[in-house]
Short mmCIF file of C-alpha atoms and ligand atoms in Angstrom, two decimals:
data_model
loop_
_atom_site.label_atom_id
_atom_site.label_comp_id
_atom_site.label_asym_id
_atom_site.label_seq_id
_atom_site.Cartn_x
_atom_site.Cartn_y
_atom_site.Cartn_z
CA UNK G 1361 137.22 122.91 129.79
CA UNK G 1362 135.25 119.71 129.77
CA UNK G 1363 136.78 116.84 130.91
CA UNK G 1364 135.99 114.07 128.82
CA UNK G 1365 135.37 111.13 131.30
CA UNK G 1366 132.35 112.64 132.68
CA UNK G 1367 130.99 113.57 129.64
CA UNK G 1368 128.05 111.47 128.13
CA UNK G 1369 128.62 111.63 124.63
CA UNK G 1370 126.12 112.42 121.90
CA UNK G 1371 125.02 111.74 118.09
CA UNK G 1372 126.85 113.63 115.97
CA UNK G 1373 123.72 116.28 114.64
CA UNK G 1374 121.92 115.08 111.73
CA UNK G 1375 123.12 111.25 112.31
CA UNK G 1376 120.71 108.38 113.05
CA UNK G 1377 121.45 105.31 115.69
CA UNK G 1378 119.89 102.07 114.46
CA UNK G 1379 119.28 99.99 117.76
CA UNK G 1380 118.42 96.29 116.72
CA UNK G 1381 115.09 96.70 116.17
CA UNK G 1382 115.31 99.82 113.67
CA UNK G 1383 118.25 98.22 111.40
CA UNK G 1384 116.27 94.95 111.32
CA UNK G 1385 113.42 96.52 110.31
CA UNK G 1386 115.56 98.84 107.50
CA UNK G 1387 117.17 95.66 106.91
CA UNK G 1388 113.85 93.87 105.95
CA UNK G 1389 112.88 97.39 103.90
CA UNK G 1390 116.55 96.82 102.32
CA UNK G 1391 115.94 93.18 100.74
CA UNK G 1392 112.40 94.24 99.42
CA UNK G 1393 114.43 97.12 97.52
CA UNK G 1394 117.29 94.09 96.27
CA UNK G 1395 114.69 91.72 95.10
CA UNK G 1396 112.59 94.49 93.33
CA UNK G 1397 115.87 95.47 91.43
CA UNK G 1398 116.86 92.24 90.97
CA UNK G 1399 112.99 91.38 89.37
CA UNK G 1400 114.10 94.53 87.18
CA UNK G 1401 117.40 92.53 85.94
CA UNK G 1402 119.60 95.16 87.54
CA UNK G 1403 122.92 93.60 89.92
CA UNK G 1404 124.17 94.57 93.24
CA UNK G 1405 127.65 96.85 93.07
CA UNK G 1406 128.75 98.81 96.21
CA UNK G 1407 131.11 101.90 95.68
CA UNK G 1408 133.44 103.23 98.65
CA UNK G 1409 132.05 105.81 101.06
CA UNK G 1410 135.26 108.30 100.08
CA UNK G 1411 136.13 109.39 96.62
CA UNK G 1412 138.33 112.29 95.29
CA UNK G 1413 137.30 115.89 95.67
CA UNK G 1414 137.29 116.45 91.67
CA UNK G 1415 135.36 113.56 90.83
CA UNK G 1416 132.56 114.57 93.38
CA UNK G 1417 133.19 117.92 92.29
CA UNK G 1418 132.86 117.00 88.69
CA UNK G 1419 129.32 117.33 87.46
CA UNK G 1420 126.62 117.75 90.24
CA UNK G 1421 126.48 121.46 90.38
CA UNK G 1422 127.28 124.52 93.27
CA UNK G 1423 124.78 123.71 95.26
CA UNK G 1424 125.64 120.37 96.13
CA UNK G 1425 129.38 121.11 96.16
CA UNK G 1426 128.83 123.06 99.68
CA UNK G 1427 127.14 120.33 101.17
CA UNK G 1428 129.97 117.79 100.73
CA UNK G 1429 132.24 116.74 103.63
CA UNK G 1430 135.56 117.00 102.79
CA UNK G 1431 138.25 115.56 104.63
CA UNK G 1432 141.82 117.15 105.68
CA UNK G 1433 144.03 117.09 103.06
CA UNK G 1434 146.87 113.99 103.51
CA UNK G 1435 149.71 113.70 101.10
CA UNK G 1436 148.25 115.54 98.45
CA UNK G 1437 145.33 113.80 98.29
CA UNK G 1438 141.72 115.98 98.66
CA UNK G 1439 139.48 113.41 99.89
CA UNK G 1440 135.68 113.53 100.58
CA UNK G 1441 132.60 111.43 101.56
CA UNK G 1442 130.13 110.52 98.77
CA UNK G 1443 127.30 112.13 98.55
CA UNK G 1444 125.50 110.56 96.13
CA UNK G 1445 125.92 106.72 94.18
CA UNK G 1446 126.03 108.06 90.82
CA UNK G 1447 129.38 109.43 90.52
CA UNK G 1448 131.15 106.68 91.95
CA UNK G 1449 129.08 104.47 89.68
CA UNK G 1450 129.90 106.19 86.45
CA UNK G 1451 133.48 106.14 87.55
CA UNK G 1452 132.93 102.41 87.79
CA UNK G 1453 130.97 101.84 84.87
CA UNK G 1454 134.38 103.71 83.03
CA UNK G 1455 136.30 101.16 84.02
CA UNK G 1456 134.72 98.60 82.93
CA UNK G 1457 133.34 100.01 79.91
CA UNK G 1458 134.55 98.10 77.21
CA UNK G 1459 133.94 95.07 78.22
CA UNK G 1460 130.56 95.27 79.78
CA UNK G 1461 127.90 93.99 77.64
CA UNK G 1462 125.12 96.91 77.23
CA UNK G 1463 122.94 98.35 78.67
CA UNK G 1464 124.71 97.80 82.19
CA UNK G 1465 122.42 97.98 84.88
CA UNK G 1466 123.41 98.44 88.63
CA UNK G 1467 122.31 99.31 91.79
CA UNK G 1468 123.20 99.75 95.25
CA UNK G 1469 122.59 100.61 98.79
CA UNK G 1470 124.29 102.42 100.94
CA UNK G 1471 125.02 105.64 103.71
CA UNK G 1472 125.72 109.35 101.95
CA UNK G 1473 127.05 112.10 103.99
CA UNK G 1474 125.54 115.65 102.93
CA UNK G 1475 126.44 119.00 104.69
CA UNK G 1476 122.82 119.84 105.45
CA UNK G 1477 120.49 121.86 108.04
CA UNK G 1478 118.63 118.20 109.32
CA UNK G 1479 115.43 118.43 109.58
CA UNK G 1480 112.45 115.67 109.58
CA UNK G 1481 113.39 113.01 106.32
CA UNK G 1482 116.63 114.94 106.07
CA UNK G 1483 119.89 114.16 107.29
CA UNK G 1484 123.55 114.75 107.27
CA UNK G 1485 124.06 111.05 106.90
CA UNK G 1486 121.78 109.23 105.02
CA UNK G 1487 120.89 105.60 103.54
CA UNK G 1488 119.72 105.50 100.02
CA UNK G 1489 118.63 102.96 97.61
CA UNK G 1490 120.02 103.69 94.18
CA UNK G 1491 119.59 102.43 90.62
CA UNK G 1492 121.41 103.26 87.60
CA UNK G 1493 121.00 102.45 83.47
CA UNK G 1494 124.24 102.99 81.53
CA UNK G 1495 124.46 102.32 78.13
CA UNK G 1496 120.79 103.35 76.17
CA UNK G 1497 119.71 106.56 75.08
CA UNK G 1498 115.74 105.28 74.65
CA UNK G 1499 113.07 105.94 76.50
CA UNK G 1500 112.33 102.55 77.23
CA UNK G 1501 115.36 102.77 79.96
CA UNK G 1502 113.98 106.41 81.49
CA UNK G 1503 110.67 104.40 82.23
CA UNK G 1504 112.26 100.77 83.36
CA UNK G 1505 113.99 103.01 86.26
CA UNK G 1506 111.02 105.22 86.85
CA UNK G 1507 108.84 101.32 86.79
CA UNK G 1508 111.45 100.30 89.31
CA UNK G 1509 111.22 103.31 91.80
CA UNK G 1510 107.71 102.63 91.89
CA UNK G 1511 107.28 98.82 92.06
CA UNK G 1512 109.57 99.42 94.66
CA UNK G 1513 107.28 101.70 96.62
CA UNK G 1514 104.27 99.15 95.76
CA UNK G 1515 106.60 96.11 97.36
CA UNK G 1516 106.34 98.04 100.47
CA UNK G 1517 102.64 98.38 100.52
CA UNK G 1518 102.06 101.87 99.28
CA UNK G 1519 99.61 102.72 96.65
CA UNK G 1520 98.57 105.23 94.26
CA UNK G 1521 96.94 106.85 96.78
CA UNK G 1522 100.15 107.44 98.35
CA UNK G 1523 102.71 108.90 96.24
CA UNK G 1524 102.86 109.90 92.95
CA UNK G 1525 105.67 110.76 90.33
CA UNK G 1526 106.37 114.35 88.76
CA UNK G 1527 108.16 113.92 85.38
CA UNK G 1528 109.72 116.39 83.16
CA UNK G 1529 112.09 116.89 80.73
CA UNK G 1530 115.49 119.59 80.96
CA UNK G 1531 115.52 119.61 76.99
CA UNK G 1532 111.64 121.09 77.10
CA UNK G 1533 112.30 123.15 80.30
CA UNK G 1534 115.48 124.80 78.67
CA UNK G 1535 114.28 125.01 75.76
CA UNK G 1536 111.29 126.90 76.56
CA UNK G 1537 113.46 128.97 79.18
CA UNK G 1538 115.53 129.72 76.57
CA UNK G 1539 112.86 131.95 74.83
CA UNK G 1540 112.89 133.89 77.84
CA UNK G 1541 116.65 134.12 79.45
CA UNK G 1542 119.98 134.18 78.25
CA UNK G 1543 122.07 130.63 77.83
CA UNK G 1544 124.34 132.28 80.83
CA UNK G 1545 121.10 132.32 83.24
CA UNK G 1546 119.87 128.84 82.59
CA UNK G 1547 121.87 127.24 85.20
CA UNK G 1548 120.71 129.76 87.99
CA UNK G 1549 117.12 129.98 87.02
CA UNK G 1550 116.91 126.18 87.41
CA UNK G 1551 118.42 125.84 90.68
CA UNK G 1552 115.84 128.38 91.58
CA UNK G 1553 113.29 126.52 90.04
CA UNK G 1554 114.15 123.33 92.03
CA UNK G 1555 113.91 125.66 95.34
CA UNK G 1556 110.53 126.82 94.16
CA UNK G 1557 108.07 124.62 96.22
CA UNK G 1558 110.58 125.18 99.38
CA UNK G 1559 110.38 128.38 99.44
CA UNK G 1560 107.96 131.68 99.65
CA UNK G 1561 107.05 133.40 96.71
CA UNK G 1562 109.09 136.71 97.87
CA UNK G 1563 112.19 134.18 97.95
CA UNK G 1564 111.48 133.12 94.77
CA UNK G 1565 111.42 136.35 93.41
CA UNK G 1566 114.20 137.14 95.73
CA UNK G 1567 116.85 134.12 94.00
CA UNK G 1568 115.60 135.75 90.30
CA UNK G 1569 116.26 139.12 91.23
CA UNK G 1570 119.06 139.46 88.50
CA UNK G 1571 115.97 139.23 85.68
CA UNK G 1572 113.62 142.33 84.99
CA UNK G 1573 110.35 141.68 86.37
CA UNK G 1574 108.89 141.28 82.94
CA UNK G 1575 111.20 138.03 82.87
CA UNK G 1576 109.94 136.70 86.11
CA UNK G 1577 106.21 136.91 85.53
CA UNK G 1578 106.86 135.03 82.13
CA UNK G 1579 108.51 132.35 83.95
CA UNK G 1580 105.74 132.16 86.77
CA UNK G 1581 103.49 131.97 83.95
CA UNK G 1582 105.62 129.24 82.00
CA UNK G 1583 105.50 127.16 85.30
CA UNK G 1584 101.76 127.20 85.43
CA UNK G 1585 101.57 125.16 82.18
CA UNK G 1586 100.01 122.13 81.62
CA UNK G 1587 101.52 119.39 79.22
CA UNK G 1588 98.27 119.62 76.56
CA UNK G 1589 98.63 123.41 77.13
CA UNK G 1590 101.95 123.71 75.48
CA UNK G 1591 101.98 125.04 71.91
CA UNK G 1592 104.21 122.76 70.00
CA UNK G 1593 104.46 124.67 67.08
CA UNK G 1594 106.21 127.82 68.46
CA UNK G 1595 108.41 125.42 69.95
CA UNK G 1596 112.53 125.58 69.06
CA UNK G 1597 114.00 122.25 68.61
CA UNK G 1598 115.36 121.99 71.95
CA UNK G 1599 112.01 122.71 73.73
CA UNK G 1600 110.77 120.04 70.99
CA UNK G 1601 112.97 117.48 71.34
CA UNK G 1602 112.28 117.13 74.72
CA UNK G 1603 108.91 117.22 74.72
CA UNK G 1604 109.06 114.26 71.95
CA UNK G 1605 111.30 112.49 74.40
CA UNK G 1606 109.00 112.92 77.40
CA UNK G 1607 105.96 111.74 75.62
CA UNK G 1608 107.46 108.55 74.80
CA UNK G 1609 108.87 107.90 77.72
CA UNK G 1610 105.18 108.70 79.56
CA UNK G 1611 103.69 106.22 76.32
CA UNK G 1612 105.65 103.54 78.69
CA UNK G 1613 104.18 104.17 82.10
CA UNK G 1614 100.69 104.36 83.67
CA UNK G 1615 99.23 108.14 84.12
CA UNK G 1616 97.58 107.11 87.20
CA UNK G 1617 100.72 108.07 89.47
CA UNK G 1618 102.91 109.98 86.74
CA UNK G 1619 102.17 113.36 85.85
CA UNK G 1620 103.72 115.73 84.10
CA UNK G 1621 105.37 118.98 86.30
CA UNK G 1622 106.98 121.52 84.20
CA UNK G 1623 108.69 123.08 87.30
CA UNK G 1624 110.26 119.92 87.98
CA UNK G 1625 114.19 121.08 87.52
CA UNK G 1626 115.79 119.02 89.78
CA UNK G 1627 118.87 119.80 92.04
CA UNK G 1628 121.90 118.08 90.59
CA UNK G 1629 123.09 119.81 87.15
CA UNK G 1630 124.13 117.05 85.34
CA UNK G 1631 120.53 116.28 84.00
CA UNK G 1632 120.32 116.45 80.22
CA UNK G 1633 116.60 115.11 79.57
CA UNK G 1634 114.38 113.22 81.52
CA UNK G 1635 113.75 113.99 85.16
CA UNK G 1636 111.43 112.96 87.86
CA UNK G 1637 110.76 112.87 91.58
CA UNK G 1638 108.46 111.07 93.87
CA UNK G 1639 106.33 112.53 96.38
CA UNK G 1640 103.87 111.61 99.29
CA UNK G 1641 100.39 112.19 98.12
CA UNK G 1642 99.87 114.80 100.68
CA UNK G 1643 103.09 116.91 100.13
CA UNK G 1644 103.82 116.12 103.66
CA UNK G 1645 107.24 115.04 103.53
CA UNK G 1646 110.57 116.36 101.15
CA UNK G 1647 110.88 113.81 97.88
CA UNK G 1648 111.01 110.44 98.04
CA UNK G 1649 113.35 109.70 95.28
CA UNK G 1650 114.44 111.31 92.25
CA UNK G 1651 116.59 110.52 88.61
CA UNK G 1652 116.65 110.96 85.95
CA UNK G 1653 119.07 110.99 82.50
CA UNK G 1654 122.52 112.35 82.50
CA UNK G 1655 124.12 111.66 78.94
CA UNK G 1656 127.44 113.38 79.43
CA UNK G 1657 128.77 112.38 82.51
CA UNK G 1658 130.64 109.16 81.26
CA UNK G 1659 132.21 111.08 78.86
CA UNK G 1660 133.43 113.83 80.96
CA UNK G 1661 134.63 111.20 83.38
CA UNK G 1662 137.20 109.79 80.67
CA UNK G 1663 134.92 107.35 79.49
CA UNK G 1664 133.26 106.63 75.79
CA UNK G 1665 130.53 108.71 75.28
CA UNK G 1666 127.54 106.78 76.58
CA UNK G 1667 124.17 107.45 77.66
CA UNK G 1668 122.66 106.83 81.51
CA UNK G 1669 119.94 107.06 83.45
CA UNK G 1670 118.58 106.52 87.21
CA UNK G 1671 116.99 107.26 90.25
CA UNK G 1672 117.82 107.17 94.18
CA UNK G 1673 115.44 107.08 96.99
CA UNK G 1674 115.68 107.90 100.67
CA UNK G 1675 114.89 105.83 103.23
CA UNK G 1676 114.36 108.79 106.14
CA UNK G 1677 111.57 110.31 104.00
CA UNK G 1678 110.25 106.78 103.38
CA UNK G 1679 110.56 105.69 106.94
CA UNK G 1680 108.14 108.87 108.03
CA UNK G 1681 105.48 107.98 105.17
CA UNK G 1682 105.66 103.89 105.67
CA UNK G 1683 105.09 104.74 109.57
CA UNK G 1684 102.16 107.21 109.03
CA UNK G 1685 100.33 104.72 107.14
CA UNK G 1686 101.07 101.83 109.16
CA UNK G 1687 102.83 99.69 106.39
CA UNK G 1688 106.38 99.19 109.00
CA UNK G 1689 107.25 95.46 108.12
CA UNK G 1690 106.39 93.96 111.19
CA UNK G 1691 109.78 92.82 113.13
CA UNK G 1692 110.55 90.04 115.17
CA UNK G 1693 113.63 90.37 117.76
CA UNK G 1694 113.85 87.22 119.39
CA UNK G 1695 115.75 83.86 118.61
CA UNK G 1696 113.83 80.77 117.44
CA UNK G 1697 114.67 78.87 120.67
CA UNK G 1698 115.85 79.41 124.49
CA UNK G 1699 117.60 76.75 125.59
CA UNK G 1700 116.97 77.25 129.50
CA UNK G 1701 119.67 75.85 131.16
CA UNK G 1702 118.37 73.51 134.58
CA UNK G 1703 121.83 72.84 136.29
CA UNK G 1704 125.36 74.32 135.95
CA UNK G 1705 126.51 70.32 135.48
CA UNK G 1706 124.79 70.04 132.21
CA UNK G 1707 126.11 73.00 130.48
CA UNK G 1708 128.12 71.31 128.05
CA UNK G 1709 125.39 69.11 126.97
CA UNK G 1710 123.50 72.26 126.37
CA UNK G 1711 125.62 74.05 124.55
CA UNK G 1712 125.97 71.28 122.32
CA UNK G 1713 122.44 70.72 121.81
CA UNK G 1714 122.39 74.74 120.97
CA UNK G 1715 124.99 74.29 118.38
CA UNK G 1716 123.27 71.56 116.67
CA UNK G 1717 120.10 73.70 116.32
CA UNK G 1718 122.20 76.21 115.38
CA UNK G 1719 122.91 74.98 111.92
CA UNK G 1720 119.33 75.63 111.28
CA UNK G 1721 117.53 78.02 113.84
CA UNK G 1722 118.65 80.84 116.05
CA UNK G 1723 119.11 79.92 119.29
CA UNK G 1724 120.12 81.84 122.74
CA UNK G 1725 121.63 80.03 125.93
CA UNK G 1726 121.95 81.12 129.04
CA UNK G 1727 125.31 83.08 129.83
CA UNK G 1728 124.40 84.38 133.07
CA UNK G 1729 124.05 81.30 135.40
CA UNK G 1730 120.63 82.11 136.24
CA UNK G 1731 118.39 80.57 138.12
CA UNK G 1732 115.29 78.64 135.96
CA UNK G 1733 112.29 81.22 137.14
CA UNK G 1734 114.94 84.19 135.40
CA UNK G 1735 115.85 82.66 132.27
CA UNK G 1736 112.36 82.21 131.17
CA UNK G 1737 111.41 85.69 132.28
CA UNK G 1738 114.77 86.89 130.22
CA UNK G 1739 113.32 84.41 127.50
CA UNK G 1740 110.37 86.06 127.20
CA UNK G 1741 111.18 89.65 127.74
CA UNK G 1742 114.06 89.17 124.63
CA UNK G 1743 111.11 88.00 122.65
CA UNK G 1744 112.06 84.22 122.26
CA UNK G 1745 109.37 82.18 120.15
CA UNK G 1746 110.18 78.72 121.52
CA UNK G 1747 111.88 77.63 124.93
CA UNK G 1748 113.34 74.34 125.86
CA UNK G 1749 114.31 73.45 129.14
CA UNK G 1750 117.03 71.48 129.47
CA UNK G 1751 118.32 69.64 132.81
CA UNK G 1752 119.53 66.38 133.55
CA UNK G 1753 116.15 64.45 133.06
CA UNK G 1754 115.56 65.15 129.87
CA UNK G 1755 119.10 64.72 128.88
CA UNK G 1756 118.93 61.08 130.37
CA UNK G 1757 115.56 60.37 128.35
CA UNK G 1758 116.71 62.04 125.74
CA UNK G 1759 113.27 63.94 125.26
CA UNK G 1760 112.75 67.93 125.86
CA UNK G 1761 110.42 70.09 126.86
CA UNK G 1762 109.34 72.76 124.42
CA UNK G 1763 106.86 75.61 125.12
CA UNK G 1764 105.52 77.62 122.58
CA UNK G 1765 105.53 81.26 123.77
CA UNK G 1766 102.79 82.78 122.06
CA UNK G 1767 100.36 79.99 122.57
CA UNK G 1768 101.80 78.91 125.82
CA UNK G 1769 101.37 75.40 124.77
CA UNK G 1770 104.28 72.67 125.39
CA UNK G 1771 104.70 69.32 123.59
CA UNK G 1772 107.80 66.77 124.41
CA UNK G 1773 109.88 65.90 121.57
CA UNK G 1774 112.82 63.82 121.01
CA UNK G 1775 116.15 65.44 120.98
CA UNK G 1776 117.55 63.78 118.17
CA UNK G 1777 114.55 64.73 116.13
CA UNK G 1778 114.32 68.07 116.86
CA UNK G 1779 118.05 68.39 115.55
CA UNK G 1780 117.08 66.87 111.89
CA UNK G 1781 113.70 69.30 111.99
P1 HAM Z 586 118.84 113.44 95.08
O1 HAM Z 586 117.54 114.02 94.66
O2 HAM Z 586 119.89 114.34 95.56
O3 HAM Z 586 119.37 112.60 93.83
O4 HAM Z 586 118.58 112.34 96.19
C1 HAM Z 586 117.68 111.28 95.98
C2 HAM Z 586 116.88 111.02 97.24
O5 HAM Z 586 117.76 110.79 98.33
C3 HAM Z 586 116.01 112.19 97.70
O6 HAM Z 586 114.78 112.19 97.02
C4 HAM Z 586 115.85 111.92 99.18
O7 HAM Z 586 114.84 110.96 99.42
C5 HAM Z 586 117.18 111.28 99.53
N1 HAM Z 586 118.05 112.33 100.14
C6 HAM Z 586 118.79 113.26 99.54
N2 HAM Z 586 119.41 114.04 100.43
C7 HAM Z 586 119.04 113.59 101.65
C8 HAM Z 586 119.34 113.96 103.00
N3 HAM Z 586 120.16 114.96 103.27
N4 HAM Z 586 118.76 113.26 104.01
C9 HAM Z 586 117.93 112.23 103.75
N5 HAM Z 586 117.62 111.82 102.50
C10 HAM Z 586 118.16 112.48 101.46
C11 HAM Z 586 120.53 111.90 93.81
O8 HAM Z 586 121.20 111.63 94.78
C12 HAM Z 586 120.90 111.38 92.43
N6 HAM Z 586 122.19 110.74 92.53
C13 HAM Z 586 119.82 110.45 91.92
C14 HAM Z 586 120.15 109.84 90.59
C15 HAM Z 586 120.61 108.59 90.37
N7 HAM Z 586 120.05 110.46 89.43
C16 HAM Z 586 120.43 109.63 88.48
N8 HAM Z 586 120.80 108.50 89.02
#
């Protein structure tokens, strides 16, 4: 057996650190996300990391029932991590429901836990930013959260060179599955939709291998279709009523980065109409984000029957594309000011000048005792932008020293004044 005290320990698999510099930087990507949402009119909620095993068992499918982390079972109570900010918002929104003014819209950000194989841009804990419409049925709320997903991706510096948005509609997929499968298949022949790009063709054909080949080749075909390609008239009404749907909603947005995907199923199997998912231009990376509507889940969670919509994206996928195109917000570490500290006698002065510039700047101090020559290395190795030095001279004149670290240029100023600055 190991013993533990010699044992370095490790990151959990599938886990990220964030050292200062990587959580400042997510932090910066963070409040570009908040003040895009908050442009859109939607509000900040947070929802707890655990929830009950039947609510995140509810709606969102097999598939993503194997990937959740449960917890041991305590008093009765099945327990597991979220894995996703839409349950736990719907179960909010229920709450609340009668006496929020409609339509409600939220969004938050925030680590999900998802039993996965990690890979690049896909983890077993993740951070995602999430959105989320409750309360109108119209199109005009599929695109505002599709508008927001990419404004979102433009406030970082991307383009339409970069990414792009498949849309599609489950009411016009079904539908026009439905000509070709039994009601009993549907929910299989999605999920093996979804898989499709991820996979070979042999496993695709491999995950359908319950339908005669006639079926198949129909559906291979059906997937090759283009939106101007599809014959409206031999439509059923489902197939229809999507399509009608998804036109109006793309009547809202620019076709320059959304396009129309007919294989584009989704994952989660709560989606009733629209549904989308961004992508890197290049198909490099897994999706960026995806949404989309889900009309029945307030209802089955107790609540009135109410229509929703939304999106989440990832910030590991993001992270790989913002880096590969240079577009990292550029960080800066270090404190506004050093206060280097001459003479162990004058400490107390110092400390006090630090807390007065404190109400306005950050400031660091030494806590070392170090000599002069060391703080200013330390100063400029944690990235400081301005040093003073303070020793009993200056403290007597009342006047300081203050060097400019990039520049390297100095200037005296008054103490007193450069508390009021
Ligand atoms: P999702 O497609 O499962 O949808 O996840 C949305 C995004 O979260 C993905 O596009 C991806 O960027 C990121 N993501 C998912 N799983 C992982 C993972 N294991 N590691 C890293 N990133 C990941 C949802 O979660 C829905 N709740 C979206 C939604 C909101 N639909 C309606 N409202």
């Amino acid at each position: 057996m190991v013993s533990t005290d010699c044992m370095a320990f490790r990151r959990v698999k599938g886990t990220v650190d964030y050292f200062p510099e990587d959580r400042l930087l997510q932090n910066m990507v963070f409040d570009i996300f908040r003040s895009a949402a908050i442009r859109y009119g939607f509000s900040e909620v947070e929802a707890p990391a655990l929830e009950s095993m039947p609510l995140l068992a509810a709606k969102s499918g097999e598939e993503i029932k194997k990937q959740i982390f449960t917890l041991d079972k305590r008093s009765g109570e099945e327990l597991g991590m979220r894995f996703e900010f839409t349950a736990s918002l719907a179960r909010m929104f229920v709450e609340r429901q009668k006496s929020l003014a409609k339509p409600v819209k939220w969004f938050s950000l925030g680590r999900m836990w998802r039993y996965e194989q990690p890979q690049a841009g896909r983890l077993r804990e993740f951070y995602q930013f999430n959105a989320e419409i409750f309360g109108s049925g119209r199109p005009e709320s599929d695109a505002e959260a599709i508008s927001l997903a990419i404004e979102s991706l433009k406030a970082l510096g991307l383009t339409k060179k970069d990414f792009f948005v498949n849309i599609n509609n489950r009411k016009l997929l079904q539908g026009l599955l439905l000509d070709i499968i039994p009601k009993s298949r549907l929910a299989d022949v999605l999920r093996a939709i979804d898989k499709r790009e991820k996979i070979t063709e042999q496993e695709f054909d491999k995950e359908l291998s319950f339908l005669e080949k006639q079926k198949i080749i129909k559906i291979k075909e059906l997937l090759q279709q283009d939106l101007d390609a599809l014959d409206y008239s031999s439509m059923n009404n489902m197939a229809r009523e999507g399509y009608d749907e998804l036109k109006s909603v793309l009547g809202f947005l620019g076709r320059d980065i959304v396009r129309f995907s007919i294989s584009t199923a989704r994952g989660l199997a709560y989606y009733t109409g629209t549904v989308f998912e961004v992508y890197d231009a290049k198909g490099k990376y897994r999706a960026l984000a995806g949404g989309g509507r889900y009309d029945r889940m307030i209802e089955l969670f107790g609540g009135q029957s109410t229509p929703a919509t939304g999106f989440a994206m990832g910030y590991a996928t993001l992270l790989l594309l913002l880096k590969e195109k240079g577009l990292l917000p550029k960080i800066s570490l270090g404190p506004d000011y050093y206060i280097a500290v001459v003479s162990d006698d004058i400490r107390k002065e110092a400390l006090k000048l630090a807390s007065g510039l404190r109400k306005k700047y950050s400031v660091d101090i030494d806590l070392m005792k170090r000599t002069l020559s060391k703080q200013l290395k330390y100063a400029d190795s944690i990235g400081a932008r301005k040093v003073i030095v303070l020793g009993p001279d200056e403290l007597k004149s009342r006047e300081v020293k203050i060097k400019d670290m990039a520049t390297g240029k100095e200037k005296r100023i008054k103490i007193s004044s450069l508390i009021q600055s």
